[in-house]
Amino acid sequence: MPLSKPRRAASPGRLDALDALRAVAIVMVVCIHVLGYCLPLPPAQYAVISFVVQTAGVATFYLTDGYLLAFGRAHKEHHHRQFMQKSARRLLVPWIAFTVLYTAARYAFELAGLMDNYAIAGSSPAEVATAAYSSVYAPQLYFLASLFLIRAVCPVTAALMLKMPVYAAGALLAAGVWALNSYGISGLFPFSLLAGFPGQEPVLHAVHGLQFHACGMLLWRLHNRYGLRPLVLTTIPVLGLCLLGLLTGNLHLPRITQYAYLLSLFLFFAATGFHPAPLLWLGRNTMGIYLLHTPIILKAVSMAVNRLVTIPLLSFTLITCGVVLASVTAIPLLRRLPAGHLLLGEYPPAKKQAGPPTPHSRREPQSNRSV
């Protein structure tokens, strides 16, 4: 696709560039967790892989959700109450369901003597509830609650990023990013009350992720107004300078590097039109992969792979591929359960009616989803 303004995909209600980008992001998220289960990588390999996947993995989902919300607001009226009701089904229901599921599974494995350490047995109910809330037993789940909180304040974010003059919105975002990453929030009241929580505290992650969500909104605005060419001409050189600085050790700008990296990934899929069908399918099933890939599938696949190989990089690669494949295979099986679609935050497909469809029987296409 040429360096043009954002367009809908061939399938109604979707943006192929976002689906392709999310497919890459979900593999990055899997890789982040695989790093803790594969054979120990040499320091140089670990540093490179960690930079590639941790710099953009989760942040990409915040950014694409912000972009999509801005895109949706431009094409239809936004009803925040209805939007949050759908977000509760999409995000909070899977968060609660899989938190309970993985906590119960962890406790069962501990009682059966299958775990090396005991995180639940011997703990008080309050300690178990606190750890479950903070995603100690399933390290990926915090994101669902944090994205829900970010969406709850999106009217304010949209007013700042979409209604203010574009340069003022950019300056405000840059100032917020600088302040957040220079001073943090864990020492400020009331966020200081949450700093002692174990694992991944959702509210703190929501505050941190809000910067990427706002960036996604502003990115849509710039893309829609100016097209991709100015973004490419500014982002790619900045990323090149940042990477050169990292390699030579003469320049270390982690936040600028992260944003240049994120924007470059988006620009690649938006500008090139590289949206192969397998990548699009993967991007449209990221929720299932996100929910299922760890801890049970990751633990099982890593145990099997690490018994067969002795090369760390091969261990990392095979575990990543095996976890993605196993998660993708489990998604349709989960959908067949009576409440499978609900567990995945989905609405069940409409039942087919006999005879030709009528205007009243056609359902509106589902919007492109963040996860």
PDB file of C-alpha atoms in Angstrom, residues 1-9 14-18 67-68 70-72 74-75 216-229 231 266-267 269-271 275:
ATOM      1  CA  MET A   1       0.000   0.000   0.000  1.00  0.00           C
ATOM      2  CA  PRO A   2       1.361   3.456  -0.748  1.00  0.00           C
ATOM      3  CA  LEU A   3       2.219   5.968   1.939  1.00  0.00           C
ATOM      4  CA  SER A   4      -1.391   6.991   2.359  1.00  0.00           C
ATOM      5  CA  LYS A   5      -3.988   7.659   5.010  1.00  0.00           C
ATOM      6  CA  PRO A   6      -5.451   4.798   7.110  1.00  0.00           C
ATOM      7  CA  ARG A   7      -7.865   2.548   5.297  1.00  0.00           C
ATOM      8  CA  ARG A   8     -10.115  -0.266   6.362  1.00  0.00           C
ATOM      9  CA  ALA A   9      -9.192  -3.825   5.509  1.00  0.00           C
ATOM     10  CA  ARG A  14     -10.878  -4.354  10.578  1.00  0.00           C
ATOM     11  CA  LEU A  15      -7.535  -2.727   9.901  1.00  0.00           C
ATOM     12  CA  ASP A  16      -5.101  -5.241   8.468  1.00  0.00           C
ATOM     13  CA  ALA A  17      -2.028  -3.256   9.481  1.00  0.00           C
ATOM     14  CA  LEU A  18      -3.089  -3.467  13.132  1.00  0.00           C
ATOM     15  CA  TYR A  67      -4.993   4.070  17.469  1.00  0.00           C
ATOM     16  CA  LEU A  68      -8.111   1.979  16.960  1.00  0.00           C
ATOM     17  CA  ALA A  70      -9.230   7.212  17.613  1.00  0.00           C
ATOM     18  CA  PHE A  71     -10.046   5.604  14.257  1.00  0.00           C
ATOM     19  CA  GLY A  72     -13.420   4.429  15.575  1.00  0.00           C
ATOM     20  CA  ALA A  74     -13.718   9.385  13.600  1.00  0.00           C
ATOM     21  CA  HIS A  75     -16.080   6.986  11.860  1.00  0.00           C
ATOM     22  CA  GLY A 216      -1.675   5.570  19.510  1.00  0.00           C
ATOM     23  CA  MET A 217      -4.434   8.181  19.420  1.00  0.00           C
ATOM     24  CA  LEU A 218      -2.037  10.896  18.342  1.00  0.00           C
ATOM     25  CA  LEU A 219      -0.498   8.539  15.783  1.00  0.00           C
ATOM     26  CA  TRP A 220      -3.878   8.034  14.141  1.00  0.00           C
ATOM     27  CA  ARG A 221      -4.376  11.794  14.034  1.00  0.00           C
ATOM     28  CA  LEU A 222      -1.007  12.391  12.387  1.00  0.00           C
ATOM     29  CA  HIS A 223      -1.532   9.475   9.989  1.00  0.00           C
ATOM     30  CA  ASN A 224      -4.967  10.710   9.023  1.00  0.00           C
ATOM     31  CA  ARG A 225      -3.874  14.326   8.542  1.00  0.00           C
ATOM     32  CA  TYR A 226      -0.435  13.987   6.961  1.00  0.00           C
ATOM     33  CA  GLY A 227      -0.220  10.409   5.669  1.00  0.00           C
ATOM     34  CA  LEU A 228       2.704   8.098   6.348  1.00  0.00           C
ATOM     35  CA  ARG A 229       5.525   9.813   4.468  1.00  0.00           C
ATOM     36  CA  LEU A 231       6.196   9.822   9.836  1.00  0.00           C
ATOM     37  CA  PHE A 266       3.599   0.258  12.812  1.00  0.00           C
ATOM     38  CA  LEU A 267       4.957   2.098   9.799  1.00  0.00           C
ATOM     39  CA  PHE A 269       2.960  -2.789   8.162  1.00  0.00           C
ATOM     40  CA  ALA A 270       1.009   0.375   7.333  1.00  0.00           C
ATOM     41  CA  ALA A 271       3.331   1.511   4.532  1.00  0.00           C
ATOM     42  CA  HIS A 275      -0.294  -8.521   5.568  1.00  0.00           C
TER      43      HIS A 275
END
